mmCIF file of C-alpha atoms in Angstrom:
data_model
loop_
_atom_site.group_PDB
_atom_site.id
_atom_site.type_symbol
_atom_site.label_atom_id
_atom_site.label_comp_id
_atom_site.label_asym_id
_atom_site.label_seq_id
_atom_site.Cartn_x
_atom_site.Cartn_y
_atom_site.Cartn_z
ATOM 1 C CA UNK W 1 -50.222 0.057 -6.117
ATOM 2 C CA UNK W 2 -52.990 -1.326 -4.001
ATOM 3 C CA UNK W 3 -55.608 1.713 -2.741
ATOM 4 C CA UNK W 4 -56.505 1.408 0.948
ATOM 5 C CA UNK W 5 -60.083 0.905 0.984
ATOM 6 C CA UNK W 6 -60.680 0.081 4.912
ATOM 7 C CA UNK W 7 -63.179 2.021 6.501
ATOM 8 C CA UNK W 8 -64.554 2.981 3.352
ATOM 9 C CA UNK W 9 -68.369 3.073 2.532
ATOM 10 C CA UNK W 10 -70.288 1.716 -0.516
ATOM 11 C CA UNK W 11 -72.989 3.742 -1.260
ATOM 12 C CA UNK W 12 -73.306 3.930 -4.975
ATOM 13 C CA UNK W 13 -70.819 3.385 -7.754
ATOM 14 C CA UNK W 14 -70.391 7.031 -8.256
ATOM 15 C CA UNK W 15 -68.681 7.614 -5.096
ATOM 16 C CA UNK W 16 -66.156 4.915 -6.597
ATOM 17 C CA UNK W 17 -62.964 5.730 -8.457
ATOM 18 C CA UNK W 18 -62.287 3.897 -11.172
ATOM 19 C CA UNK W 19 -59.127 2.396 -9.583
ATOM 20 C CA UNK W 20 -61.195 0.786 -6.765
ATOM 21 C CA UNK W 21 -63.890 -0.486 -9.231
ATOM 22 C CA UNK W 22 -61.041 -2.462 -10.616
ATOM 23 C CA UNK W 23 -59.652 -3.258 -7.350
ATOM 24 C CA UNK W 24 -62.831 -4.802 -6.564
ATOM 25 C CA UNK W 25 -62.444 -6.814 -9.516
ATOM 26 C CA UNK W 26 -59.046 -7.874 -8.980
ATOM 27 C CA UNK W 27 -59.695 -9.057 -5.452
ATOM 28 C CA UNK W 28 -63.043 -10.642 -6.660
ATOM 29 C CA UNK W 29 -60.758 -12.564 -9.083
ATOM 30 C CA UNK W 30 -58.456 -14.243 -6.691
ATOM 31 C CA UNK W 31 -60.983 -14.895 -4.117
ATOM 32 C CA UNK W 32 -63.190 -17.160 -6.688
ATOM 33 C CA UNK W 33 -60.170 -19.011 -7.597
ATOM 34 C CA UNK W 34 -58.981 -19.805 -4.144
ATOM 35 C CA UNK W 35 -62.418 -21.005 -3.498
ATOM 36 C CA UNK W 36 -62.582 -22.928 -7.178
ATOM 37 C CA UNK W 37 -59.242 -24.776 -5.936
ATOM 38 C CA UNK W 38 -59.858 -25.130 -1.922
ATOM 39 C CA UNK W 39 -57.773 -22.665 -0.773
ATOM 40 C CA UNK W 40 -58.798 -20.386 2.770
ATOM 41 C CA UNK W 41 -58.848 -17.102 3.045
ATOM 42 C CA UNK W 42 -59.870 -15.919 6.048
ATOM 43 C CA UNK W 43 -58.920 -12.383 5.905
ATOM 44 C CA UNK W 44 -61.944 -11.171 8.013
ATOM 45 C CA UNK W 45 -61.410 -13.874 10.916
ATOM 46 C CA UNK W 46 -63.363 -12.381 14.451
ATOM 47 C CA UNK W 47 -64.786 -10.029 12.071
ATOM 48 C CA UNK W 48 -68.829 -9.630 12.515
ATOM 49 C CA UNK W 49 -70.833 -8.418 9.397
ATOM 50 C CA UNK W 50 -74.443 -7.046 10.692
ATOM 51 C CA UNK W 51 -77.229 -8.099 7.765
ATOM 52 C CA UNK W 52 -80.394 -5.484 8.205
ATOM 53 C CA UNK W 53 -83.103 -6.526 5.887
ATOM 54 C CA UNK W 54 -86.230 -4.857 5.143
ATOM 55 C CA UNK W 55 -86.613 -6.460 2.181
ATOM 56 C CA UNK W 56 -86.085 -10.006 1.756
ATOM 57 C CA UNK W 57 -84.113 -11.382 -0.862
ATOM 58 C CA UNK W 58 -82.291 -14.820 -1.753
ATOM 59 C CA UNK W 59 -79.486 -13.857 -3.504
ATOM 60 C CA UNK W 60 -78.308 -10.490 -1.366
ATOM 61 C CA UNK W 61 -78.861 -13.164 2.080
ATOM 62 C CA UNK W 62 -77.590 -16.107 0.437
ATOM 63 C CA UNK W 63 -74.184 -14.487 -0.851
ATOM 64 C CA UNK W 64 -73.790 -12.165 2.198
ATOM 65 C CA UNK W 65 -73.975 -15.212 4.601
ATOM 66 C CA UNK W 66 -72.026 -17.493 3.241
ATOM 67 C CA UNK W 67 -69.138 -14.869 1.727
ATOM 68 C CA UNK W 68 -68.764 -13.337 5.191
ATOM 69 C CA UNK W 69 -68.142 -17.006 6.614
ATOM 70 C CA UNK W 70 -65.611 -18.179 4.333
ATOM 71 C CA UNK W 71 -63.699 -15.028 5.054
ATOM 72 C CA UNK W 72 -63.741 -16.448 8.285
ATOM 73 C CA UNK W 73 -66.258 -13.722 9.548
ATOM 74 C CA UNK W 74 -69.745 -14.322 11.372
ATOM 75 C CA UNK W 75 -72.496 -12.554 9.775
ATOM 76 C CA UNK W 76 -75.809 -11.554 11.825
ATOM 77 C CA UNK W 77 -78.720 -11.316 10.113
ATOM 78 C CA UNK W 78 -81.937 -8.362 11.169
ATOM 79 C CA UNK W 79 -84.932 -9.042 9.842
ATOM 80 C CA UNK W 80 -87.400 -6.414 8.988
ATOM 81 C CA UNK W 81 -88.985 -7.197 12.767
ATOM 82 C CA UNK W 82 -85.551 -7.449 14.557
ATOM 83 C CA UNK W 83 -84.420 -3.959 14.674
ATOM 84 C CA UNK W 84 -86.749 -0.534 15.877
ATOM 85 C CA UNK W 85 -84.524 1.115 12.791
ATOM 86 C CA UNK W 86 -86.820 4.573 12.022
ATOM 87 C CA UNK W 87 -89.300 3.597 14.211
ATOM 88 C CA UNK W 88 -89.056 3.666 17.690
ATOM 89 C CA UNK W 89 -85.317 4.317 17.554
ATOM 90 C CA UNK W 90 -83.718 6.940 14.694
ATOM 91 C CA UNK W 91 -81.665 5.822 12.090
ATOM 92 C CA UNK W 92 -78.232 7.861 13.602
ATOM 93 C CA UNK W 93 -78.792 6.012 17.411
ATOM 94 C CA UNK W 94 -78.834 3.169 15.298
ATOM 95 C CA UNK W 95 -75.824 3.488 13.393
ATOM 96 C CA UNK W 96 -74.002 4.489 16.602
ATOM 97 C CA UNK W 97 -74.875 1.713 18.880
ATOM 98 C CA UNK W 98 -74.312 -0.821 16.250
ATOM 99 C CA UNK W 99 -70.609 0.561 15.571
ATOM 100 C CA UNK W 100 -70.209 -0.509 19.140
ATOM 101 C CA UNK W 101 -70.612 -3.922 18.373
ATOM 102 C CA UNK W 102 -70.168 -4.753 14.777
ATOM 103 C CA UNK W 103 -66.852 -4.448 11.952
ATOM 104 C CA UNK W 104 -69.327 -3.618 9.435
ATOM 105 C CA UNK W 105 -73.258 -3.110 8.345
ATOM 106 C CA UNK W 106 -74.817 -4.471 5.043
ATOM 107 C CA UNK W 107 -78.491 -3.103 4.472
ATOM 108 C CA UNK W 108 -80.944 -3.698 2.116
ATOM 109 C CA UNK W 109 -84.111 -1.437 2.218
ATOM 110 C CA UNK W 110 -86.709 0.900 0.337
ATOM 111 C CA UNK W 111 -85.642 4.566 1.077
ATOM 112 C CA UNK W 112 -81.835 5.334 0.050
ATOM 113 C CA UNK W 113 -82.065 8.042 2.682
ATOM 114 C CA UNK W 114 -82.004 5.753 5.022
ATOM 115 C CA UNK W 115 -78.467 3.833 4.024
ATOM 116 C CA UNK W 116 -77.087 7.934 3.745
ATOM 117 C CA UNK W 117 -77.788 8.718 7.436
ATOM 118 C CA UNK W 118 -76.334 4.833 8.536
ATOM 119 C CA UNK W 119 -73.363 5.606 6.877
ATOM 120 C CA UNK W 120 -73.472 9.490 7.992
ATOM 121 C CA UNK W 121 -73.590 8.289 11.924
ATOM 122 C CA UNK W 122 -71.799 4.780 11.521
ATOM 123 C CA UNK W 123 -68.199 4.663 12.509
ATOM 124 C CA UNK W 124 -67.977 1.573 10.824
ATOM 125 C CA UNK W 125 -68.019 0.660 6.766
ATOM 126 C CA UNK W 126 -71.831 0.487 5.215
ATOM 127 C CA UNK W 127 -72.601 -1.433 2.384
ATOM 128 C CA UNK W 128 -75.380 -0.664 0.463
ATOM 129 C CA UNK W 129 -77.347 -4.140 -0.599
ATOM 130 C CA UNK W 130 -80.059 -2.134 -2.592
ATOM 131 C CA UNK W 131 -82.528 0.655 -1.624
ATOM 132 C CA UNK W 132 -85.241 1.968 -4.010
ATOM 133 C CA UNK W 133 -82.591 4.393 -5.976
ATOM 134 C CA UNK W 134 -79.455 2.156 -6.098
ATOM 135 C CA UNK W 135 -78.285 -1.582 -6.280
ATOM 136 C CA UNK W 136 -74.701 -0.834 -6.603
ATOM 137 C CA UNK W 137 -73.361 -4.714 -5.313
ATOM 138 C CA UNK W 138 -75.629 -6.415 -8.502
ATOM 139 C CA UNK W 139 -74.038 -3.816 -11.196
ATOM 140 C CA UNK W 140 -70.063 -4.304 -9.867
ATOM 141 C CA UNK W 141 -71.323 -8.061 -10.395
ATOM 142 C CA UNK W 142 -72.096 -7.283 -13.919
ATOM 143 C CA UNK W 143 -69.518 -5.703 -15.025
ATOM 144 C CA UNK W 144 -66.977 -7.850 -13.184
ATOM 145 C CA UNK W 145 -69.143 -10.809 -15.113
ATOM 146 C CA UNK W 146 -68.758 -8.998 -18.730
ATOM 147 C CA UNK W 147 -65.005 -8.558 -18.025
ATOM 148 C CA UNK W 148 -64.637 -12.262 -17.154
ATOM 149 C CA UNK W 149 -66.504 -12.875 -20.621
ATOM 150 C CA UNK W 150 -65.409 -10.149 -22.928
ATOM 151 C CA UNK W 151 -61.835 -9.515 -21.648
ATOM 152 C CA UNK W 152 -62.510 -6.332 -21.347
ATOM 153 C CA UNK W 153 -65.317 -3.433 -20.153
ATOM 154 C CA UNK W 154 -64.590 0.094 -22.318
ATOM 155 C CA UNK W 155 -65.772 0.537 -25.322
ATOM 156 C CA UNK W 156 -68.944 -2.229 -25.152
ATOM 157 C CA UNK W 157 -72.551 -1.227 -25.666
ATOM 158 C CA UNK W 158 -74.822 -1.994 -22.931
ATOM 159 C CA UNK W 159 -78.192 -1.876 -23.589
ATOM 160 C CA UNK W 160 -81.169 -1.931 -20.941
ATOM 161 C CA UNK W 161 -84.260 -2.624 -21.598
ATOM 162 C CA UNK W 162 -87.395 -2.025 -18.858
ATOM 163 C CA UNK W 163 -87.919 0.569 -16.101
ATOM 164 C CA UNK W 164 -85.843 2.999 -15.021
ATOM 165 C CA UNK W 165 -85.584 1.816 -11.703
ATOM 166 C CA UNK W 166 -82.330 1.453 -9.114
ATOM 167 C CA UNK W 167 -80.793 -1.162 -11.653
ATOM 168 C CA UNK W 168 -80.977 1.148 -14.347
ATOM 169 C CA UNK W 169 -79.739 3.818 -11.734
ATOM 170 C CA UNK W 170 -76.328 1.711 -10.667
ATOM 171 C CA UNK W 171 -76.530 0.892 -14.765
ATOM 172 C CA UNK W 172 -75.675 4.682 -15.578
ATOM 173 C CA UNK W 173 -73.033 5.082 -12.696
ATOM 174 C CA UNK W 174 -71.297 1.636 -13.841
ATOM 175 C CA UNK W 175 -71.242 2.116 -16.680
ATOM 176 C CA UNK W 176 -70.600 5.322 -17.602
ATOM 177 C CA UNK W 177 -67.123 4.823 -15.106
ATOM 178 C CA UNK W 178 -65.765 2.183 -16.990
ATOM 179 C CA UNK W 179 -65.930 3.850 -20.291
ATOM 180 C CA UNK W 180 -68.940 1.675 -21.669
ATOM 181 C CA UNK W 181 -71.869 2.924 -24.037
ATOM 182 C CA UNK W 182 -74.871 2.332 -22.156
ATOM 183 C CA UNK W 183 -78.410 2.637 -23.886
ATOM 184 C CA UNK W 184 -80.975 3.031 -21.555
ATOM 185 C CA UNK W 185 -85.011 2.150 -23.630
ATOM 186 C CA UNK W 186 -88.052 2.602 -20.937
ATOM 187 C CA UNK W 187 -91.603 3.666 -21.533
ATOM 188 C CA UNK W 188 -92.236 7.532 -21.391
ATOM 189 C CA UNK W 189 -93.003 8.100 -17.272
ATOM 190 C CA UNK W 190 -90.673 4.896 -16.166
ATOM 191 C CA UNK W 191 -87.286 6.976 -17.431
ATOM 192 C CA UNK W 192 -84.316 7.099 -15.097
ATOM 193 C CA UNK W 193 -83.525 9.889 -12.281
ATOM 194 C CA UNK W 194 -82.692 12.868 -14.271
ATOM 195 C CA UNK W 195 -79.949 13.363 -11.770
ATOM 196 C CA UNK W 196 -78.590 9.961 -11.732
ATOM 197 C CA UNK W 197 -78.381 10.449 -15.610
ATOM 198 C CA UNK W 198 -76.468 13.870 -15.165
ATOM 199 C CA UNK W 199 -73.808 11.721 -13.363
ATOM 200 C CA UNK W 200 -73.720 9.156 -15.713
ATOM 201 C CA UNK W 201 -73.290 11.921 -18.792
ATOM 202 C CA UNK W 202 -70.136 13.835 -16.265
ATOM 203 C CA UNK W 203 -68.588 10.257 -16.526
ATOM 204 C CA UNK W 204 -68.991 9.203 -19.854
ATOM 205 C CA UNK W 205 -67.468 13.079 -20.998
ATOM 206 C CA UNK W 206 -64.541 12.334 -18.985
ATOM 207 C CA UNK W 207 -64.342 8.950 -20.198
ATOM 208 C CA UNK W 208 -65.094 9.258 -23.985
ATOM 209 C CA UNK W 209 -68.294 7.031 -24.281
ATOM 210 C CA UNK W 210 -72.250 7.308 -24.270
ATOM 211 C CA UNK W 211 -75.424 7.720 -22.362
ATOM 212 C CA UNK W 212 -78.267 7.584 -24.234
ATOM 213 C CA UNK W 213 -81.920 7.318 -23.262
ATOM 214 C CA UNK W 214 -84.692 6.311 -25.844
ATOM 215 C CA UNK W 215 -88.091 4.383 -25.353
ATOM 216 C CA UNK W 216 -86.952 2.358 -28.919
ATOM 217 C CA UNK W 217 -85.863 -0.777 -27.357
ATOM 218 C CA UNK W 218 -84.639 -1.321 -31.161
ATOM 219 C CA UNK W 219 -81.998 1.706 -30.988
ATOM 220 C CA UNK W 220 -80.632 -0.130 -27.664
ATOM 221 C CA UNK W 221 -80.193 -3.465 -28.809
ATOM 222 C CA UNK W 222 -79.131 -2.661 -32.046
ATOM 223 C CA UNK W 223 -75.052 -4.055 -32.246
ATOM 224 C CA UNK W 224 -75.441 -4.068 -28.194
ATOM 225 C CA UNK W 225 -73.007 -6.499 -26.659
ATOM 226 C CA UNK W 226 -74.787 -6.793 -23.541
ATOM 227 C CA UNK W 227 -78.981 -6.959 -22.729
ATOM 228 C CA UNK W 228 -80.313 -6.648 -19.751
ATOM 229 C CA UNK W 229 -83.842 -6.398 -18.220
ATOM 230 C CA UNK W 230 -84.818 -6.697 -14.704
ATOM 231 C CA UNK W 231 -88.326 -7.171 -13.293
ATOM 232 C CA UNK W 232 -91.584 -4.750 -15.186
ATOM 233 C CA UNK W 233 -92.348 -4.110 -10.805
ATOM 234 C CA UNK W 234 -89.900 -4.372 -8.352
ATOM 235 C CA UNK W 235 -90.979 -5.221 -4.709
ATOM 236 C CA UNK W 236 -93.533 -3.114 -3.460
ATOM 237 C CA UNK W 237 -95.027 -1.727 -6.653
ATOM 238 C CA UNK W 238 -97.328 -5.161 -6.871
ATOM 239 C CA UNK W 239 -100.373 -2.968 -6.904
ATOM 240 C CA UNK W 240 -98.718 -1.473 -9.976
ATOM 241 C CA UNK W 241 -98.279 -4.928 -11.969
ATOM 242 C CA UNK W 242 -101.041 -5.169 -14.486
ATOM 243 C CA UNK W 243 -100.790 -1.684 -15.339
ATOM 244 C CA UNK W 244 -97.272 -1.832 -15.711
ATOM 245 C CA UNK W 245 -97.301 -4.693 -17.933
ATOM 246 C CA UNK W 246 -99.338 -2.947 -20.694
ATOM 247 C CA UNK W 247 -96.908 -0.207 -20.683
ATOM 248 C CA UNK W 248 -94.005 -2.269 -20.979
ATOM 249 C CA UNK W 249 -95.262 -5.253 -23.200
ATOM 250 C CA UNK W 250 -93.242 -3.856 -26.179
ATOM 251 C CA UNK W 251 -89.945 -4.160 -24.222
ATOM 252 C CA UNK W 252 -90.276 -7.798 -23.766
ATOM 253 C CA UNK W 253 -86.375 -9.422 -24.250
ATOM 254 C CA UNK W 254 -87.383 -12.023 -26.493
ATOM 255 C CA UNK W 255 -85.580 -13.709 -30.165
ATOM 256 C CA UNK W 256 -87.472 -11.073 -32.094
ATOM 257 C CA UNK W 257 -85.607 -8.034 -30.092
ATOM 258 C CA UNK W 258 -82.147 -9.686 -29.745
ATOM 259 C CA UNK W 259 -81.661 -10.462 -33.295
ATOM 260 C CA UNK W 260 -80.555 -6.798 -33.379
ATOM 261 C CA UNK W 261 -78.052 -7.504 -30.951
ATOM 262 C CA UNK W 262 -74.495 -8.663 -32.119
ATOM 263 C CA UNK W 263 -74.518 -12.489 -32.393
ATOM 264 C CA UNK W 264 -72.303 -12.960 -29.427
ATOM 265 C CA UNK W 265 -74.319 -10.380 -27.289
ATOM 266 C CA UNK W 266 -74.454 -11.631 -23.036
ATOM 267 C CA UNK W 267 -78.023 -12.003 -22.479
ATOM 268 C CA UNK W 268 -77.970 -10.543 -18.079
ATOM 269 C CA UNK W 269 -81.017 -9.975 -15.589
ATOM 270 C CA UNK W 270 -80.547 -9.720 -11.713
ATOM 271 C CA UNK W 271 -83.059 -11.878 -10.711
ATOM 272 C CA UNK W 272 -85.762 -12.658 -9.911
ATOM 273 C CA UNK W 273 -86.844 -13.050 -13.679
ATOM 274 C CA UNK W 274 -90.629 -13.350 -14.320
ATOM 275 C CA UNK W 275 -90.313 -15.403 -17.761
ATOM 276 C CA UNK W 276 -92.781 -15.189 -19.798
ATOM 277 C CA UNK W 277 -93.214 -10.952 -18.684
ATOM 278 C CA UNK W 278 -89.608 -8.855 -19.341
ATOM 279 C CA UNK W 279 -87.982 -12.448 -20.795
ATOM 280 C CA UNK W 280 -89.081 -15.234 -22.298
ATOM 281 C CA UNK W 281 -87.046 -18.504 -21.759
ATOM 282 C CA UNK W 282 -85.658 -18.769 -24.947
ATOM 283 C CA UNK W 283 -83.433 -15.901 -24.056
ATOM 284 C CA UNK W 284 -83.264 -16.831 -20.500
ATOM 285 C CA UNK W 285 -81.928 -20.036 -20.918
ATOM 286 C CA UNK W 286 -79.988 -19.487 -24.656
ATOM 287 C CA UNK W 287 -76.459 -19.974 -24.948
ATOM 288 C CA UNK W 288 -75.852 -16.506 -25.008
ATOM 289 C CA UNK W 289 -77.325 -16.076 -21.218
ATOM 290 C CA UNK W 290 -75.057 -15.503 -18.161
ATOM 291 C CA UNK W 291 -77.785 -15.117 -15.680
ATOM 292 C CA UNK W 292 -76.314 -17.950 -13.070
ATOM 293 C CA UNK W 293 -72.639 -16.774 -13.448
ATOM 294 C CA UNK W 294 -73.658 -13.427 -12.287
ATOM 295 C CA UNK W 295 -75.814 -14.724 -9.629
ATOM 296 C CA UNK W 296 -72.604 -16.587 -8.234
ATOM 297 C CA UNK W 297 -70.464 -13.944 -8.876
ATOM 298 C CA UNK W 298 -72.632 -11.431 -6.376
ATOM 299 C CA UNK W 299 -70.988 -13.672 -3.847
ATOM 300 C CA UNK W 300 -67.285 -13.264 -5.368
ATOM 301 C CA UNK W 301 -67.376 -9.401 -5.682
ATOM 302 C CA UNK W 302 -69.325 -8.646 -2.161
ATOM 303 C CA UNK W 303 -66.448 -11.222 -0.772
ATOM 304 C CA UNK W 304 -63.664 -8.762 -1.986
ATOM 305 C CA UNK W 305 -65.847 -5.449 -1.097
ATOM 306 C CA UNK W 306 -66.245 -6.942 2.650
ATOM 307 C CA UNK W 307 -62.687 -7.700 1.961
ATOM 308 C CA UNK W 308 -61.460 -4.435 1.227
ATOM 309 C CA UNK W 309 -63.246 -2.428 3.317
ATOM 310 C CA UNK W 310 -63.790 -4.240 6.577
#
């Protein structure tokens, strides 16, 4: 039986039951085969999806844009310049005058606190395109990716190799719901929210799997059937860089690390990748990567979200 998601926020993965996650995926399924064979489906026609941005991105715009128009939808786009969002009006008079006008608000920003109190005040669904703590639109894209490649989600080892930043974050709550062992290796200082990790442990106990967190990158990889990495500094941390990559040098992805992994492990990264820093091309671009199906597949799965919940 189909669960009625309209009206329903997206926040973070852990709000999610594991009967939507897969409802997502279902939906996310049909829509990228009507669109592989030509077929409309303009489920969201006079629908208006408002875009607030304060950080840029290609992919997050990109997919947004051009998902919310072949649903038949317009989508507006707010630069970081375009809105007075926290500044010289508050986040709640915000969220309230844009219900007014909109079906439905995608943001992508630093502070999560800020997505909490749009979707507190907002009578309208809010989609969370990625704050510092959580990128939960990238991670259903990963997992609906592995499914479309391994047939299947529980019972897989995930391992992630880097910082324990809002990937890693959505990693745990992902994860952990679908019944996957996720191995989480970062540098002692750059581990993962302690509570975002408590989550992840309730889920897996209910679930029957494992969260673990290690700095051996070796222990994660070892018989993983997925790696991942994302970026050593994530937008805004620049000052951070050089320092950061002596920390993290040892967690490079590279053929020396994923022999460990099983032979048919999914090499994944979110992009942007910095080759030659977390990756080196010959993992990047190996037969075992998947880094361009997931990057088209963010449009797929944030189709059937806007979809569901719009």
């Amino acid at each position: 039986m189909a669960i009625n998601m309209k009206g329903k926020d997206l926040i973070s993965i852990n709000d999610l039951t594991i009967e939507e996650i897969y409802q997502i995926f279902d939906v996310a399924k049909t829509l990228k085969e009507d669109n592989y064979i030509g077929r409309s489906h303009k489920v969201l026609e006079g629908k208006t999806l408002g875009m607030i941005f304060t950080k840029p991105s290609t992919r997050t715009r990109i997919s947004f844009e051009t998902g919310i128009y072949q649903l038949g939808g317009i989508g507006m786009y707010f630069g970081p310049n375009d809105l007075q969002l926290g500044k010289s009006e508050s986040v709640a008079d915000t969220a309230q005058v844009l219900s007014r006008y909109l079906s439905g608000i995608m943001i992508r920003t630093f502070a999560h606190s800020d997505v909490v109190e749009l979707a507190k005040y907002a009578s309208i669904p809010v989609i969370n395109g990625l704050t510092d703590l959580l990128h939960p639109c990238q991670v259903l894209t990963d997992l609906f990716t592995i499914l479309e490649k391994k047939r299947t989600l529980r019972g897989l080892k995930f391992a992630y190799i880097g910082d324990g930043n809002n990937m890693a974050h959505s990693i745990l709550h992902g994860c952990s719901k679908v019944g996957m062992d996720v191995f989480i290796s970062s540098p002692s200082g750059y581990k993962p929210d302690e509570q975002i990790v408590k989550n992840a442990l309730n889920n897996a106990a209910y679930m029957g799997s494992k969260v673990v967190i290690t700095e051996d990158p070796i222990e994660s990889v070892k018989d993983a059937d997925i790696v991942y990495t994302d970026v050593w500094a994530s937008m805004g941390q620049e000052k951070e860089a050089e320092e950061r990559k002596k920390k993290f040098i040892r967690y490079q992805v590279n053929p020396e690390l994923v022999k460990y992994a099983k032979s048919d492990y999914l090499f994944m990264h979110c992009l942007p990748a910095h080759r030659g820093d977390e990756v080196v091309n010959e993992v990047a671009d190996s037969a075992n990567s998947v880094i361009f199906d997931e990057a088209e597949n963010r449009m797929h799965v944030q189709k059937a979200i806007m979809a569901l919940v719009m």
